[in-house]
Short mmCIF file of C-alpha atoms (C1' of nucleotides) in Angstrom, two decimals:
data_model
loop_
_atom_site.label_atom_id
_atom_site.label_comp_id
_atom_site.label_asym_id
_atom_site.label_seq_id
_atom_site.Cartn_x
_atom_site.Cartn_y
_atom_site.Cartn_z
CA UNK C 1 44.31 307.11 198.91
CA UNK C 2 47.02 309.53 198.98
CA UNK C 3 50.18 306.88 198.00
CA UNK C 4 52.81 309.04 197.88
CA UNK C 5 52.76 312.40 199.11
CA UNK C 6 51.45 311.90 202.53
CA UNK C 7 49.85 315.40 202.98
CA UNK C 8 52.21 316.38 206.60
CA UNK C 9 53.94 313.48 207.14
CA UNK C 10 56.28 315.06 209.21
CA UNK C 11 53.40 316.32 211.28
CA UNK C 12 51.81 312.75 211.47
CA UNK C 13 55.19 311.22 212.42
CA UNK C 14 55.11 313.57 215.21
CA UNK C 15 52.43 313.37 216.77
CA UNK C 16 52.54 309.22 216.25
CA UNK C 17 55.90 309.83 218.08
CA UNK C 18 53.89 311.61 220.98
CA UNK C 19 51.82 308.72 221.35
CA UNK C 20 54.49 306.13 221.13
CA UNK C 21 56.34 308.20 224.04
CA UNK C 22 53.46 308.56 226.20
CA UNK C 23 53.10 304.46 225.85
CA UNK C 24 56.53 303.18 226.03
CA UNK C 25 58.95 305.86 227.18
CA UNK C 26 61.65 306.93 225.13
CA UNK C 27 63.68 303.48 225.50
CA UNK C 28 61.04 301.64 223.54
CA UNK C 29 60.72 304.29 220.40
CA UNK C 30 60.92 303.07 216.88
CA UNK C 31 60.93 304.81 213.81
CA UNK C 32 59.67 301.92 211.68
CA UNK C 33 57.17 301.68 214.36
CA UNK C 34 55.81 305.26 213.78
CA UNK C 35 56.01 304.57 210.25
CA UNK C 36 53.65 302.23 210.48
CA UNK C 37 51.38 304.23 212.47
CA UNK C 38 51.82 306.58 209.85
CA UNK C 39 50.62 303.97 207.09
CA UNK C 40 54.44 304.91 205.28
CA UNK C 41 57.50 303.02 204.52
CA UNK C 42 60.12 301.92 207.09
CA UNK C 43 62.57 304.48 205.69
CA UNK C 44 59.82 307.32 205.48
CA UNK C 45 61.29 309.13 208.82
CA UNK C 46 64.99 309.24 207.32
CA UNK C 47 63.73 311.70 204.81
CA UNK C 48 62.00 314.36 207.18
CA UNK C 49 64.47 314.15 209.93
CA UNK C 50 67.35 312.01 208.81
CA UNK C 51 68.11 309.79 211.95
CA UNK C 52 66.23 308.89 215.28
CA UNK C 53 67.85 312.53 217.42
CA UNK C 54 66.38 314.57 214.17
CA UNK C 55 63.14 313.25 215.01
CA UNK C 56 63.29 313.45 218.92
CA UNK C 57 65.38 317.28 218.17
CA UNK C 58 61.74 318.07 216.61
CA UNK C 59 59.63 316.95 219.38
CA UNK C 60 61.92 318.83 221.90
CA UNK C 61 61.98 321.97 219.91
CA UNK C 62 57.59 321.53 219.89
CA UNK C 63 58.01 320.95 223.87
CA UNK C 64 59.87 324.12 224.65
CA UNK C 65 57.71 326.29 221.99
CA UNK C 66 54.69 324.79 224.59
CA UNK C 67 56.65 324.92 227.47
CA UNK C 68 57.54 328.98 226.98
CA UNK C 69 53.65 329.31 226.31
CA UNK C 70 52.43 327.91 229.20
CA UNK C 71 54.81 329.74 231.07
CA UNK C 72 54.13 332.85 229.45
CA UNK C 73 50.37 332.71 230.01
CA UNK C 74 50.47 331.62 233.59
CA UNK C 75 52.99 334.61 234.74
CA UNK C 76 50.21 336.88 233.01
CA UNK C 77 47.64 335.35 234.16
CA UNK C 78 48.65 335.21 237.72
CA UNK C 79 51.94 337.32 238.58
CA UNK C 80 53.28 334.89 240.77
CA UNK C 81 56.93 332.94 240.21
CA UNK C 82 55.19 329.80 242.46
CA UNK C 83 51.94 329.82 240.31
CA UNK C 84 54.52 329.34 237.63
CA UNK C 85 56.63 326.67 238.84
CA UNK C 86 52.50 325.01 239.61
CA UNK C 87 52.32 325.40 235.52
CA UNK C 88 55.62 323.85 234.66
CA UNK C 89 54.55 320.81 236.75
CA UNK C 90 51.62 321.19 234.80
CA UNK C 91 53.25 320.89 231.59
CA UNK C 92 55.81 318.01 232.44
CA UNK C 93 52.82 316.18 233.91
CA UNK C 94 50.85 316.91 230.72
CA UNK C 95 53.42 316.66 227.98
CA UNK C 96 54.98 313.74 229.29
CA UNK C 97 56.55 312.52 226.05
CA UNK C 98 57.67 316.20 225.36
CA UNK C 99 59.16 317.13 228.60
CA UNK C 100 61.05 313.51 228.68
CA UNK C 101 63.06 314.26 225.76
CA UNK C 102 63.40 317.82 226.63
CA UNK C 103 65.90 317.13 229.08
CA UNK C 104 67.76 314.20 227.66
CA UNK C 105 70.44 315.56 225.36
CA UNK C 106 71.90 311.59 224.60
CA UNK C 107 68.43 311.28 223.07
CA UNK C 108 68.51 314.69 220.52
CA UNK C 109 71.06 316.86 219.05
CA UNK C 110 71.83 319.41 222.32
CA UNK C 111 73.29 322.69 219.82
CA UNK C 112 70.48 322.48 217.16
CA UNK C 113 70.28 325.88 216.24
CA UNK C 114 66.53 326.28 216.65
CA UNK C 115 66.52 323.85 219.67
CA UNK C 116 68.79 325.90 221.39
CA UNK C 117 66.60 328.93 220.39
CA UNK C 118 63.52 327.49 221.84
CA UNK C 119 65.07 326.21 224.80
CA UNK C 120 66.30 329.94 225.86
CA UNK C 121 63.21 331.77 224.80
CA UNK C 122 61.87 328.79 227.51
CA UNK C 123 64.53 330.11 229.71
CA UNK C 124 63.89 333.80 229.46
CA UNK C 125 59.84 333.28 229.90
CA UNK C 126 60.96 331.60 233.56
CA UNK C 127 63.54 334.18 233.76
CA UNK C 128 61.08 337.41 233.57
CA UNK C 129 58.92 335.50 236.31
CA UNK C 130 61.47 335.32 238.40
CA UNK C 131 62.24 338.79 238.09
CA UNK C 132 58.40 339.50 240.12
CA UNK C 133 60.28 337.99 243.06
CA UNK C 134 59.80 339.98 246.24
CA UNK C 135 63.36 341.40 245.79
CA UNK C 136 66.00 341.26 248.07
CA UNK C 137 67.48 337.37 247.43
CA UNK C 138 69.89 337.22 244.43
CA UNK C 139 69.58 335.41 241.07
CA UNK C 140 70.18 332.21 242.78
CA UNK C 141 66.42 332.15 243.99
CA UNK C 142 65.24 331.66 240.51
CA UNK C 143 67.56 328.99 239.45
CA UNK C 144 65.89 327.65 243.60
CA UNK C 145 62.41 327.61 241.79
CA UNK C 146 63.03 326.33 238.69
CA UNK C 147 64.77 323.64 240.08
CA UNK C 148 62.36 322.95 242.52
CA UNK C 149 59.30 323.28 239.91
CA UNK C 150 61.70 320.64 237.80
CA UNK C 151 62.80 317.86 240.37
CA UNK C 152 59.09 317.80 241.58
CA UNK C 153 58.13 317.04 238.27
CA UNK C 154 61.02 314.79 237.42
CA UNK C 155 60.29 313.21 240.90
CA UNK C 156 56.75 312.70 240.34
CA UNK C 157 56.91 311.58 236.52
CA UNK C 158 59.41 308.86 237.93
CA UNK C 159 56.98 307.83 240.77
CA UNK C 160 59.45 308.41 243.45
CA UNK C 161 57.18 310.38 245.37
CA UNK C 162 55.21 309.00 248.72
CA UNK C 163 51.16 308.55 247.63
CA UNK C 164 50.74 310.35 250.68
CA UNK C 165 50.37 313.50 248.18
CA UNK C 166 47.65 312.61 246.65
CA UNK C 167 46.62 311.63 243.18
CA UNK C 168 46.65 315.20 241.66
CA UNK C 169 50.17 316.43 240.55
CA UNK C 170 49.10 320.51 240.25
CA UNK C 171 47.65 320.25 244.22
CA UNK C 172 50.92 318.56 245.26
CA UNK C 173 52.82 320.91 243.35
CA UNK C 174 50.93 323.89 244.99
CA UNK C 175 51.37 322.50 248.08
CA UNK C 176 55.75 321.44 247.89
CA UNK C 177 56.11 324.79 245.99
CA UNK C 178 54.90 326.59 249.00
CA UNK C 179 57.10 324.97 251.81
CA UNK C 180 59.49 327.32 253.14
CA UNK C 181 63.43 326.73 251.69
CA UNK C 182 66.42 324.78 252.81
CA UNK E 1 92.86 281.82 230.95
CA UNK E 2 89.91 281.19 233.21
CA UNK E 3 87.70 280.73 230.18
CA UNK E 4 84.70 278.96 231.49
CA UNK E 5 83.69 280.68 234.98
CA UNK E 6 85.01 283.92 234.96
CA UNK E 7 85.33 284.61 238.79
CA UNK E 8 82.71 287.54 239.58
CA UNK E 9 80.95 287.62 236.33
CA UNK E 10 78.00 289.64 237.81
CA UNK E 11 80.56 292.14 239.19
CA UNK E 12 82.34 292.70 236.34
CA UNK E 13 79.35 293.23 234.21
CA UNK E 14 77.85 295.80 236.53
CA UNK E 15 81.56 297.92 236.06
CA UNK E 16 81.71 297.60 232.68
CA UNK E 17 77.81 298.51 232.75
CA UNK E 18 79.07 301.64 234.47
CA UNK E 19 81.62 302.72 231.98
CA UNK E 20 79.70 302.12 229.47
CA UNK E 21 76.25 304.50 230.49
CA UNK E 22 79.18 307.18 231.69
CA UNK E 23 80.31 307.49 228.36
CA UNK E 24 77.62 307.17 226.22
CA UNK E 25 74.41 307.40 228.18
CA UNK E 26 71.80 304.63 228.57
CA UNK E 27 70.28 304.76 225.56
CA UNK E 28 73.74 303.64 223.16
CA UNK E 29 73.94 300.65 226.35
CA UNK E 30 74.67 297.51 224.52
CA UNK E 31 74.47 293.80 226.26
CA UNK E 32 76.78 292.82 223.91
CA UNK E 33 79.28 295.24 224.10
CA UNK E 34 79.35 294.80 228.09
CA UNK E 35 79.99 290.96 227.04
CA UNK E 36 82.70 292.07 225.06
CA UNK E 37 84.38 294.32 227.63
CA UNK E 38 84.35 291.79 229.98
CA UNK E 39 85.79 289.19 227.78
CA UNK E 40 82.79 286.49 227.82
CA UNK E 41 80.19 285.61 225.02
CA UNK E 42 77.14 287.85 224.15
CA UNK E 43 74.33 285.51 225.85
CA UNK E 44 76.65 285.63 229.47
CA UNK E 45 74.79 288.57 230.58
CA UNK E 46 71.35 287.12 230.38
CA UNK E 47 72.15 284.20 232.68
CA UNK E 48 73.10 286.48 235.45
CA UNK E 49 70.48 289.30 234.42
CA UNK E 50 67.35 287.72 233.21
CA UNK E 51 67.49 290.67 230.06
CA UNK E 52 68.44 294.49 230.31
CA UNK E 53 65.76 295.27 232.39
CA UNK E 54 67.69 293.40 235.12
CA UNK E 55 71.00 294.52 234.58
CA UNK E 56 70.02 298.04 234.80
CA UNK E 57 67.53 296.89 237.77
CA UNK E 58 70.48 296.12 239.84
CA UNK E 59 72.45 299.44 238.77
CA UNK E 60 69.67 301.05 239.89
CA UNK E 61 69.91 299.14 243.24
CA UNK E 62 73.94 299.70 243.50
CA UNK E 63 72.67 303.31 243.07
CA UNK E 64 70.48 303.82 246.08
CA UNK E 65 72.57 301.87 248.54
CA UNK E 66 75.34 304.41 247.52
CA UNK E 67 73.15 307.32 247.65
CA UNK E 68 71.76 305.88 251.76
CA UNK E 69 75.20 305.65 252.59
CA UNK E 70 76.44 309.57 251.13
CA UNK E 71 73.40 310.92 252.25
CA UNK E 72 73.65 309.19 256.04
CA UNK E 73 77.21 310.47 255.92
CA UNK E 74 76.40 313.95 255.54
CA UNK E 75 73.75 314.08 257.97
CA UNK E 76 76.33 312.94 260.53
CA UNK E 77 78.60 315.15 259.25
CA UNK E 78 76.66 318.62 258.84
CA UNK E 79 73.67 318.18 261.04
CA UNK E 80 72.19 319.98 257.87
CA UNK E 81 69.24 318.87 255.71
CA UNK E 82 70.58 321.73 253.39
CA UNK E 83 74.04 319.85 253.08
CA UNK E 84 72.42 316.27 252.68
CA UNK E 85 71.13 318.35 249.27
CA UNK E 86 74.53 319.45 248.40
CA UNK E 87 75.46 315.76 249.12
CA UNK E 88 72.55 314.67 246.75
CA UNK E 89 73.89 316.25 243.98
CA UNK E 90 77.29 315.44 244.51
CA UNK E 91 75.96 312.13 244.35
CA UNK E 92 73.99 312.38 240.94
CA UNK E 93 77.27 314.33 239.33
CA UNK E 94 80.04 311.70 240.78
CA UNK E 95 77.79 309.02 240.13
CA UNK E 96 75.98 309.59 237.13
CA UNK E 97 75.31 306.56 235.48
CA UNK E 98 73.56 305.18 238.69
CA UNK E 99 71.21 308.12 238.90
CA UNK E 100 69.98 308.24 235.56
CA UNK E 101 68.91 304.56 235.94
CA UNK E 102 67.54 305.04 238.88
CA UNK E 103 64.75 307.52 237.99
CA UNK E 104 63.96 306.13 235.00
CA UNK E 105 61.32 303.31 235.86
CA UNK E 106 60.81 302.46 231.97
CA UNK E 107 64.92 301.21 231.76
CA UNK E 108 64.38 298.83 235.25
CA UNK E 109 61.85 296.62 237.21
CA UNK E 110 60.36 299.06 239.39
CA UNK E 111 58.70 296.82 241.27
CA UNK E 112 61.45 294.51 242.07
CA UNK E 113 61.62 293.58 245.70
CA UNK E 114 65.17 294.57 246.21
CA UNK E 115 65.21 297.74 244.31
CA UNK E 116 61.93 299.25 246.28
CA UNK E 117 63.95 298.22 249.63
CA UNK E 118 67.01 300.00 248.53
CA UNK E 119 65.02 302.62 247.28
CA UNK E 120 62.96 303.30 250.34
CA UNK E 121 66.32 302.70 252.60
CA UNK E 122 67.57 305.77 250.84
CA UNK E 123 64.06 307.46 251.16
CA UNK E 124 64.60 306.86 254.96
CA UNK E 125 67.71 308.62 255.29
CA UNK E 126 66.70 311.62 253.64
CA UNK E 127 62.97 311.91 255.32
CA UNK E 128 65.40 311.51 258.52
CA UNK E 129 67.31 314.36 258.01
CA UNK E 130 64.13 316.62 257.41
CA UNK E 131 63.17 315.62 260.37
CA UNK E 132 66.19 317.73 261.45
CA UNK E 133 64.77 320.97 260.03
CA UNK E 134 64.51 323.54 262.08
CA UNK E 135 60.31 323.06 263.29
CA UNK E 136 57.65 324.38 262.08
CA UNK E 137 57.01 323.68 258.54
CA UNK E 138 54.30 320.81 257.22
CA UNK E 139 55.98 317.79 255.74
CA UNK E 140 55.92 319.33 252.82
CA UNK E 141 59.00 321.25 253.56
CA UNK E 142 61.10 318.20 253.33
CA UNK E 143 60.07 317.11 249.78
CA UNK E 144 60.44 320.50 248.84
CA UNK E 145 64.29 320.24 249.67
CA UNK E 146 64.42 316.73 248.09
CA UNK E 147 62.53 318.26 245.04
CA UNK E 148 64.99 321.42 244.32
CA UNK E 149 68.19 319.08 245.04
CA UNK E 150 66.70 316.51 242.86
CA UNK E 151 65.64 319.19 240.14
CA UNK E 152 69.50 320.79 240.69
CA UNK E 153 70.97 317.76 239.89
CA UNK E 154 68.99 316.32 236.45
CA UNK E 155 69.04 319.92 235.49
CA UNK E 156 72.71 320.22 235.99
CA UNK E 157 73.94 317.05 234.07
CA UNK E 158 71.30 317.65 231.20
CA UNK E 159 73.16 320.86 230.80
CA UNK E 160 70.33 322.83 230.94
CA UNK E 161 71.83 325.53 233.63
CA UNK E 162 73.60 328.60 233.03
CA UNK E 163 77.24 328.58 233.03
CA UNK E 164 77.28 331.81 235.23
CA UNK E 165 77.08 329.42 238.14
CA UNK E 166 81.09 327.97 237.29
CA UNK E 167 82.24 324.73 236.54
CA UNK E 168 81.87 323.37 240.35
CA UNK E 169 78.55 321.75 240.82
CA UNK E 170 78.97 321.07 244.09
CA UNK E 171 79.60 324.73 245.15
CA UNK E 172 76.82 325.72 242.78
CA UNK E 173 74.48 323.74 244.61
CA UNK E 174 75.40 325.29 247.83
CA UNK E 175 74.61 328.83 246.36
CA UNK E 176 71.54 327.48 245.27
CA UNK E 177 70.08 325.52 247.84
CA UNK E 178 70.55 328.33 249.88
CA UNK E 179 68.47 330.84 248.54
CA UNK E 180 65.19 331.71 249.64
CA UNK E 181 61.93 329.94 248.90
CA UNK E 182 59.26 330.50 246.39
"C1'" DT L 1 54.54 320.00 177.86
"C1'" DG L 2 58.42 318.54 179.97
"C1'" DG L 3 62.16 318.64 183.16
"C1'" DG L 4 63.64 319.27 188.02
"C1'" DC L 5 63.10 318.05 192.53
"C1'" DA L 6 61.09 316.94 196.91
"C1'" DT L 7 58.77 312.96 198.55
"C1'" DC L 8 58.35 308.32 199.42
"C1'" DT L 9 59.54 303.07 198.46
"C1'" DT L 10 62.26 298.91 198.04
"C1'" DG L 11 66.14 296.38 199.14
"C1'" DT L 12 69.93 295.57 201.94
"C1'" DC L 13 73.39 295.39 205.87
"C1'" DA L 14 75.36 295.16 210.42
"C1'" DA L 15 74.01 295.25 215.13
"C1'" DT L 16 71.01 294.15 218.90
"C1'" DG L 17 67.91 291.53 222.51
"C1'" DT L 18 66.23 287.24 223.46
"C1'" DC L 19 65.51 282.42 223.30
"C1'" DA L 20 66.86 277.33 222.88
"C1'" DA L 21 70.12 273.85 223.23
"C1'" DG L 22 74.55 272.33 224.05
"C1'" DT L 23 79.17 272.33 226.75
"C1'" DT L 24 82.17 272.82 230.71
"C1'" DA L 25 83.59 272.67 235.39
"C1'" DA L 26 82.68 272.90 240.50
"C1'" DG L 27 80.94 270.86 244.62
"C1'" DG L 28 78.67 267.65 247.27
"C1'" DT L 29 77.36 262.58 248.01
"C1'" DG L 30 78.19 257.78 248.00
"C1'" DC M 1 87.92 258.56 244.36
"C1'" DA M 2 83.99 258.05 241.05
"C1'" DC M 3 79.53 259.98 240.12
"C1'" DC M 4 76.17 263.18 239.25
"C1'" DT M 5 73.56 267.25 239.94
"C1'" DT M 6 73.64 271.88 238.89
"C1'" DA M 7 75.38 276.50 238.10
"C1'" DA M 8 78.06 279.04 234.69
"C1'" DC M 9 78.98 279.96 230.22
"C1'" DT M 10 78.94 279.15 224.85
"C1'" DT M 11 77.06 278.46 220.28
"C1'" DG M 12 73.63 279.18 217.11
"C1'" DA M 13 69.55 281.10 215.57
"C1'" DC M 14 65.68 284.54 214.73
"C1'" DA M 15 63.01 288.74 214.53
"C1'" DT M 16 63.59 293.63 214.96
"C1'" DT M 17 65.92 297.83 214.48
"C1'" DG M 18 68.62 302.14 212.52
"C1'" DA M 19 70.86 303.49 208.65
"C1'" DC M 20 72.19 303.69 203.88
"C1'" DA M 21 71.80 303.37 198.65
"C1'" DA M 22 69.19 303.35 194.67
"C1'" DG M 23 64.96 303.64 192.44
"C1'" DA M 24 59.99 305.09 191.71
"C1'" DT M 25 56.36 308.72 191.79
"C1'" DG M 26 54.05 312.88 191.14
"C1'" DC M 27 53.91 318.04 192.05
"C1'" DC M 28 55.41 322.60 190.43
"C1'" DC M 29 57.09 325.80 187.45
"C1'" DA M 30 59.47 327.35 183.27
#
DNA sequence: TGGGCATCTTGTCAATGTCAAGTTAAGGTG
DNA sequence: CACCTTAACTTGACATTGACAAGATGCCCA
């Protein structure tokens, strides 16, 4: 056994925290809960990430880091702004526990440094997507498709949408993304 | 003093329930503290609530009888399906602490009898002002406008927009909404 | 080899959600 | 008007939690 010096116990309290999300939602997270998933004292968190927002800070800052990836790869991958709003559905539908903190400032610390510096390099990788646009239509029809791309996901995650979709969120997603605007 | 049987109990709890998620967000939301602001002991809440679940359960059904009502309003109003979205997210910023209960299955009783017929009430009045949209279009078109008001709104009180689009979110929306598809 | 320091533990405290049991008053029935 | 059923609220208790303080452990480097 390892007894005291865990190995990456910040990296096991993680991804513990990732499961405990994906199970309970953010409402039902405990710290002494992960630190028993962790096979560590109750007060074994404090010391990575002093309080309950350090530790949910950390999982957002590892949710925009994947978040600006998956962007990044799908805009090369397939040029289009609407194939990228298909991959942030993607993400939020697969990174639940990530993208639910994400957007929940009461739940982290909103002006960490490097959460603030994931979150825009996030921002800029939807951004230069955007930019492909057929031009014409200002910068508002970015901010149109991201916020499209984010209340479908929002919508779905939250189960507010009819069944009549389907059970697959990236053929839904294709399918809303592609309806013509207000 | 009224001491026992406070008058509207249940009402005043829901207010103070109010206050409290507007300043500090759901997750700080204390039964006891609501007891406290309303003057009665810490266990009063469960007798009219059941536990937290059902406090926030009939927030969240406050919430979409409001939202019916502001979104039937505008539809009379505008004739638009674009201004029932500017309408939606003057709803989510002038009612905040309603809206983020209401998305958020894992704070309430989603299944609750009264909170799927307030929810679906509300789901009504929006699928009947796509209805309005100028033919064409799929069905999809409609829960694409529902998607980018609904992705407008979380994304506007998470902070998470630019402040190039001014302090007025309703006027922000209306820039938005408007813009072109993806 | 030995000291410094990050890492983790143990112990504790106030606060919370929930349950059980008791207390008070309001409203209907005789 | 007396009675009593029942809803409304209180009191008390318990396990759990987040946070803090102080101590124990072992790795790394001089």
């Amino acid at each position: 056994m390892k007894a005291y010096h865990h190995g990456d116990l910040r990296r096991a309290l993680l991804d513990a925290a990732v499961d405990a999300l994906g199970e309970a939602g953010p409402a039902a997270l405990s710290l002494r809960d992960l630190a028993r998933r962790a096979g560590v004292s109750h007060a074994a968190p404090a010391h990575h990430f002093g309080d309950k927002a350090g530790l949910l800070t950390a999982v957002a800052i590892d949710g925009y880091r994947a978040l600006a990836l998956a962007l990044a790869e799908a805009r090369v991958r397939t040029g289009s702004y609407r194939e990228m709003g298909v991959a942030y559905v993607g993400f939020a539908v697969g990174h639940r526990a990530h993208f639910e903190v994400m957007f929940r400032p009461d739940l982290h610390r909103p002006d960490d440094p490097e959460l603030r510096l994931a979150a825009t390099k996030a921002g800029n990788a939807l951004a230069a997507g955007a930019r492909d646009l057929p031009d014409g239509p200002g910068p508002a029809a970015g901010l149109a498709g991201w916020s499209t791309a984010h209340g479908f996901a929002t919508l779905w995650l939250s189960g507010a949408l009819p069944r009549s979709l389907g059970p697959d969120p990236i053929a839904a997603a294709r399918t809303v993304l592609g309806a013509p605007a207000l």
